[in-house]
């Protein structure tokens, strides 16, 4: 029997209009879609009525399906001759564990195609009208993961500061440790920051403040995942008229 193929597909930050055409076509024609929790329901509605939709939703607190089981599921289906659309929030290769799924597929001789998506950083920057780079403010941008595991060991020295933009994924719960870590690395307490919650979704919020007040901002505004923390001067630029600002906490 001919093996199926695994498509690792980025679903972007939420809005179905931000899918690539390739992603939209694959979602619309797939018989089997294995998706994670960040994929917007509106995007799943684009699937054929007879498509099999399998959720492998993961959240920080609730690991419904460990990564090994997801890998095994994808490969099992492909070996049984089924094409699998593995749909992930954002881009599959930015904190998406796409690399592991690709390696597993290769180990079993299963073909893989990777379809890029708009990563949360790009989607959030556009929706909040915060440029990640700017001729006058930043010529370096870094993406880091802020979740608990390994946070203390990660070396972020030099990633934030003058002329730099730091984008932190998965940093809501650890905002206090993140602020401490950056200030311990020498970053000024009054570096401007923004928190972008539910970027590119109808309920997006953009909050602004200063680094030292980041933990209070997150707690006081009850910021929930998914949210990104952006650190650097680009976050303090004038908000363009018409920017979709639900709440603007100007200076703390
Ligand atoms: N592969 C994804 C990232 C997955 S990690 C991508 O490329 O975007 C999950 C983290 O992504 C969340 O904790 C959050 O920090 C960020 N994220 C994903 N979607 C988001 C959204 N719509 N708004 C803000 N942050 C988002």
Short mmCIF file of C-alpha atoms and ligand atoms in Angstrom, two decimals:
data_model
loop_
_atom_site.label_atom_id
_atom_site.label_comp_id
_atom_site.label_asym_id
_atom_site.label_seq_id
_atom_site.Cartn_x
_atom_site.Cartn_y
_atom_site.Cartn_z
CA UNK A 1 0.00 0.00 0.00
CA UNK A 2 1.27 3.45 -0.78
CA UNK A 3 2.10 5.53 2.28
CA UNK A 4 0.26 8.76 2.94
CA UNK A 5 2.02 12.08 3.24
CA UNK A 6 2.19 14.36 6.27
CA UNK A 7 1.59 18.06 5.68
CA UNK A 8 2.86 20.21 8.54
CA UNK A 9 0.69 23.27 8.04
CA UNK A 10 0.84 26.65 9.78
CA UNK A 11 -2.62 28.06 10.54
CA UNK A 12 -1.39 31.56 11.43
CA UNK A 13 -2.44 33.51 14.52
CA UNK A 14 -6.21 33.10 14.22
CA UNK A 15 -7.92 35.09 11.48
CA UNK A 16 -8.68 32.70 8.57
CA UNK A 17 -7.75 35.51 6.16
CA UNK A 18 -4.16 35.12 7.34
CA UNK A 19 -3.85 31.54 6.08
CA UNK A 20 -1.63 30.96 3.07
CA UNK A 21 -3.50 29.82 -0.04
CA UNK A 22 -1.66 26.51 0.19
CA UNK A 23 -2.88 26.03 3.77
CA UNK A 24 -6.46 26.97 2.85
CA UNK A 25 -6.45 24.53 -0.08
CA UNK A 26 -5.08 21.69 2.02
CA UNK A 27 -7.57 22.33 4.84
CA UNK A 28 -10.42 22.43 2.34
CA UNK A 29 -9.50 19.14 0.71
CA UNK A 30 -8.12 17.06 3.61
CA UNK A 31 -9.81 13.87 4.75
CA UNK A 32 -7.87 13.90 8.02
CA UNK A 33 -6.83 16.97 10.01
CA UNK A 34 -4.89 16.65 13.25
CA UNK A 35 -4.94 20.06 14.94
CA UNK A 36 -3.79 21.65 18.14
CA UNK A 37 -5.72 23.91 20.49
CA UNK A 38 -4.51 27.21 19.06
CA UNK A 39 -6.24 26.67 15.73
CA UNK A 40 -9.27 28.95 15.43
CA UNK A 41 -12.65 27.16 15.09
CA UNK A 42 -13.42 29.30 12.03
CA UNK A 43 -10.45 27.73 10.29
CA UNK A 44 -11.62 24.23 11.17
CA UNK A 45 -15.00 25.09 9.64
CA UNK A 46 -13.23 25.28 6.28
CA UNK A 47 -12.74 21.50 6.35
CA UNK A 48 -14.90 19.19 4.26
CA UNK A 49 -18.03 18.00 6.09
CA UNK A 50 -16.78 14.42 5.89
CA UNK A 51 -13.24 15.23 7.08
CA UNK A 52 -12.00 13.53 10.24
CA UNK A 53 -10.87 16.19 12.73
CA UNK A 54 -8.64 15.02 15.55
CA UNK A 55 -7.75 17.47 18.32
CA UNK A 56 -4.49 17.00 20.14
CA UNK A 57 -4.97 20.19 22.12
CA UNK A 58 -2.17 20.99 24.48
CA UNK A 59 -2.17 23.63 27.14
CA UNK A 60 0.41 24.40 29.77
CA UNK A 61 -1.66 22.78 32.49
CA UNK A 62 -3.40 20.07 30.55
CA UNK A 63 -1.37 17.85 28.27
CA UNK A 64 -4.08 15.87 26.55
CA UNK A 65 -1.70 14.10 24.22
CA UNK A 66 2.04 13.95 24.79
CA UNK A 67 4.23 14.83 21.82
CA UNK A 68 5.38 11.20 21.37
CA UNK A 69 1.77 10.11 21.01
CA UNK A 70 1.12 12.85 18.45
CA UNK A 71 4.18 11.74 16.46
CA UNK A 72 2.99 8.13 16.62
CA UNK A 73 -0.54 9.06 15.54
CA UNK A 74 0.69 10.99 12.48
CA UNK A 75 3.00 8.19 11.38
CA UNK A 76 0.40 5.46 12.01
CA UNK A 77 -2.11 7.23 9.77
CA UNK A 78 0.45 7.86 7.04
CA UNK A 79 1.63 4.24 7.11
CA UNK A 80 -2.02 3.19 6.77
CA UNK A 81 -2.10 5.13 3.50
CA UNK A 82 -3.81 8.29 4.74
CA UNK A 83 -2.61 11.81 3.97
CA UNK A 84 -2.55 13.83 7.17
CA UNK A 85 -2.88 17.59 7.48
CA UNK A 86 -1.18 18.44 10.77
CA UNK A 87 -2.50 21.92 11.52
CA UNK A 88 -0.69 24.12 14.01
CA UNK A 89 -1.14 27.65 15.27
CA UNK A 90 1.24 30.17 13.73
CA UNK A 91 4.18 28.61 11.93
CA UNK A 92 5.06 24.92 12.36
CA UNK A 93 8.76 25.70 12.82
CA UNK A 94 8.47 28.48 15.40
CA UNK A 95 7.88 26.88 18.81
CA UNK A 96 5.59 24.46 17.00
CA UNK A 97 7.47 21.18 17.45
CA UNK A 98 7.26 20.70 13.71
CA UNK A 99 10.89 19.63 13.71
CA UNK A 100 10.17 16.62 15.90
CA UNK A 101 7.18 15.54 13.83
CA UNK A 102 9.23 15.85 10.65
CA UNK A 103 12.07 13.75 12.11
CA UNK A 104 9.64 11.04 13.21
CA UNK A 105 8.06 10.92 9.75
CA UNK A 106 11.46 10.66 8.09
CA UNK A 107 12.45 7.82 10.42
CA UNK A 108 9.53 5.84 9.01
CA UNK A 109 10.13 6.86 5.41
CA UNK A 110 7.00 9.00 5.34
CA UNK A 111 7.11 12.06 3.07
CA UNK A 112 6.59 15.47 4.63
CA UNK A 113 5.64 18.83 3.21
CA UNK A 114 5.95 21.93 5.38
CA UNK A 115 3.57 24.82 4.75
CA UNK A 116 4.66 27.98 6.57
CA UNK A 117 2.24 30.10 8.56
CA UNK A 118 2.25 33.61 9.94
CA UNK A 119 3.86 33.24 13.33
CA UNK A 120 2.27 34.94 16.33
CA UNK A 121 5.06 37.54 16.40
CA UNK A 122 4.34 38.64 12.85
CA UNK A 123 0.58 38.46 13.23
CA UNK A 124 0.61 40.35 16.53
CA UNK A 125 3.01 43.00 15.27
CA UNK A 126 0.77 43.69 12.28
CA UNK A 127 -2.48 43.67 14.22
CA UNK A 128 -1.13 45.91 16.99
CA UNK A 129 0.78 48.07 14.50
CA UNK A 130 4.06 47.61 16.33
CA UNK A 131 6.90 47.21 13.81
CA UNK A 132 9.38 44.53 14.93
CA UNK A 133 12.22 46.39 13.25
CA UNK A 134 12.38 50.09 12.53
CA UNK A 135 15.16 52.17 10.98
CA UNK A 136 15.26 54.42 14.03
CA UNK A 137 14.56 51.93 16.82
CA UNK A 138 15.53 48.32 16.18
CA UNK A 139 17.59 46.38 13.68
CA UNK A 140 17.69 43.08 15.56
CA UNK A 141 14.70 40.97 16.55
CA UNK A 142 14.74 37.77 18.59
CA UNK A 143 12.04 35.21 19.40
CA UNK A 144 12.33 33.36 22.71
CA UNK A 145 10.18 30.93 24.68
CA UNK A 146 9.31 32.12 28.18
CA UNK A 147 7.75 29.04 29.69
CA UNK A 148 8.90 27.80 33.06
CA UNK A 149 10.95 24.81 32.02
CA UNK A 150 14.55 25.85 31.52
CA UNK A 151 13.84 29.56 31.79
CA UNK A 152 16.55 30.14 34.38
CA UNK A 153 19.18 28.37 32.25
CA UNK A 154 18.39 30.24 29.05
CA UNK A 155 20.92 32.90 28.13
CA UNK A 156 19.05 35.97 26.92
CA UNK A 157 21.89 38.40 27.60
CA UNK A 158 22.07 41.00 24.85
CA UNK A 159 18.80 39.99 23.18
CA UNK A 160 16.94 43.03 24.51
CA UNK A 161 18.02 46.65 24.83
CA UNK A 162 18.93 49.55 22.59
CA UNK A 163 18.24 48.85 18.93
CA UNK A 164 16.72 45.44 19.71
CA UNK A 165 13.27 43.91 19.89
CA UNK A 166 12.64 40.82 21.98
CA UNK A 167 9.46 38.82 21.40
CA UNK A 168 8.57 36.34 24.12
CA UNK A 169 6.21 33.47 23.35
CA UNK A 170 4.53 31.54 26.19
CA UNK A 171 5.54 34.13 28.77
CA UNK A 172 2.27 35.05 30.50
CA UNK A 173 2.65 32.77 33.52
CA UNK A 174 6.33 33.60 33.97
CA UNK A 175 6.12 37.37 33.43
CA UNK A 176 7.59 38.12 36.91
CA UNK A 177 10.58 35.82 36.34
CA UNK A 178 11.03 37.25 32.85
CA UNK A 179 11.11 40.86 34.09
CA UNK A 180 13.58 39.89 36.86
CA UNK A 181 15.77 37.92 34.46
CA UNK A 182 16.00 40.79 31.97
CA UNK A 183 16.73 43.39 34.65
CA UNK A 184 19.35 41.09 36.21
CA UNK A 185 20.95 41.02 32.73
CA UNK A 186 21.20 44.81 32.94
CA UNK A 187 18.11 45.93 31.08
CA UNK A 188 16.70 49.26 32.35
CA UNK A 189 13.43 49.00 34.34
CA UNK A 190 11.89 51.69 32.13
CA UNK A 191 12.32 49.86 28.83
CA UNK A 192 8.92 49.96 27.12
CA UNK A 193 6.98 46.71 26.74
CA UNK A 194 3.75 45.60 25.13
CA UNK A 195 1.61 42.58 25.79
CA UNK A 196 -0.53 41.43 22.89
CA UNK A 197 -3.27 39.00 23.83
CA UNK A 198 -5.33 37.09 21.25
CA UNK A 199 -3.57 38.81 18.37
CA UNK A 200 -5.39 38.76 15.05
CA UNK A 201 -8.59 37.66 16.75
CA UNK A 202 -11.74 39.70 17.43
CA UNK A 203 -10.95 39.88 21.17
CA UNK A 204 -7.37 41.16 20.78
CA UNK A 205 -5.98 43.39 23.54
CA UNK A 206 -2.80 45.44 23.39
CA UNK A 207 -1.41 46.58 26.73
CA UNK A 208 1.57 48.84 27.14
CA UNK A 209 3.83 49.61 30.06
CA UNK A 210 7.38 49.55 31.33
CA UNK A 211 9.52 46.49 32.04
CA UNK A 212 9.53 46.85 35.83
CA UNK A 213 5.72 47.01 35.82
CA UNK A 214 5.24 44.03 33.46
CA UNK A 215 4.23 41.56 36.20
CA UNK A 216 1.65 44.01 37.59
CA UNK A 217 0.31 44.73 34.12
CA UNK A 218 -0.17 41.02 33.40
CA UNK A 219 -1.76 40.38 36.77
CA UNK A 220 -3.93 43.49 36.95
CA UNK A 221 -5.26 43.08 33.42
CA UNK A 222 -5.66 39.30 33.90
CA UNK A 223 -3.80 38.56 30.69
CA UNK A 224 -4.55 35.06 29.43
CA UNK A 225 -2.74 32.81 26.98
CA UNK A 226 -2.24 33.11 24.06
CA UNK A 227 -0.31 36.31 24.47
CA UNK A 228 3.06 37.66 23.41
CA UNK A 229 5.32 40.00 25.33
CA UNK A 230 7.29 42.43 23.20
CA UNK A 231 10.20 44.30 24.76
CA UNK A 232 11.88 47.30 23.20
CA UNK A 233 11.54 50.84 21.94
CA UNK A 234 9.34 49.81 19.00
CA UNK A 235 6.49 49.22 21.45
CA UNK A 236 6.51 52.86 22.56
CA UNK A 237 5.98 54.40 19.14
CA UNK A 238 2.84 56.35 18.44
CA UNK A 239 -0.07 54.04 17.84
CA UNK A 240 -1.37 54.62 14.36
CA UNK A 241 -4.90 55.84 14.09
CA UNK A 242 -7.23 52.95 13.43
CA UNK A 243 -4.99 50.43 15.17
CA UNK A 244 -7.20 47.85 16.76
CA UNK A 245 -6.50 48.81 20.36
CA UNK A 246 -9.01 47.35 22.76
CA UNK A 247 -7.26 48.74 25.80
CA UNK A 248 -4.27 51.02 25.88
CA UNK A 249 -2.53 51.30 29.23
CA UNK A 250 -0.26 54.09 28.14
CA UNK A 251 2.45 54.55 30.76
CA UNK A 252 2.59 52.80 34.07
N1 LIG B 1 3.83 27.99 16.34
C1 LIG B 1 3.22 29.14 16.99
C2 LIG B 1 3.68 29.31 18.42
C3 LIG B 1 3.21 28.21 19.34
S1 LIG B 1 3.73 28.47 20.99
C4 LIG B 1 3.54 30.39 16.17
O1 LIG B 1 4.39 30.36 15.26
O2 LIG B 1 2.92 31.41 16.44
C5 LIG B 1 2.28 29.17 21.70
C6 LIG B 1 2.49 30.64 22.01
O3 LIG B 1 2.37 31.41 20.83
C7 LIG B 1 1.48 31.23 22.95
O4 LIG B 1 1.77 30.94 24.29
C8 LIG B 1 1.60 32.70 22.65
O5 LIG B 1 2.73 33.24 23.27
C9 LIG B 1 1.86 32.68 21.15
N2 LIG B 1 0.63 32.90 20.37
C10 LIG B 1 0.06 32.05 19.51
N3 LIG B 1 -1.04 32.60 18.94
C11 LIG B 1 -1.16 33.83 19.46
C12 LIG B 1 -2.09 34.90 19.29
N4 LIG B 1 -3.13 34.80 18.47
N5 LIG B 1 -1.88 36.03 20.01
C13 LIG B 1 -0.84 36.16 20.84
N6 LIG B 1 0.07 35.19 21.05
C14 LIG B 1 -0.08 34.04 20.37
#
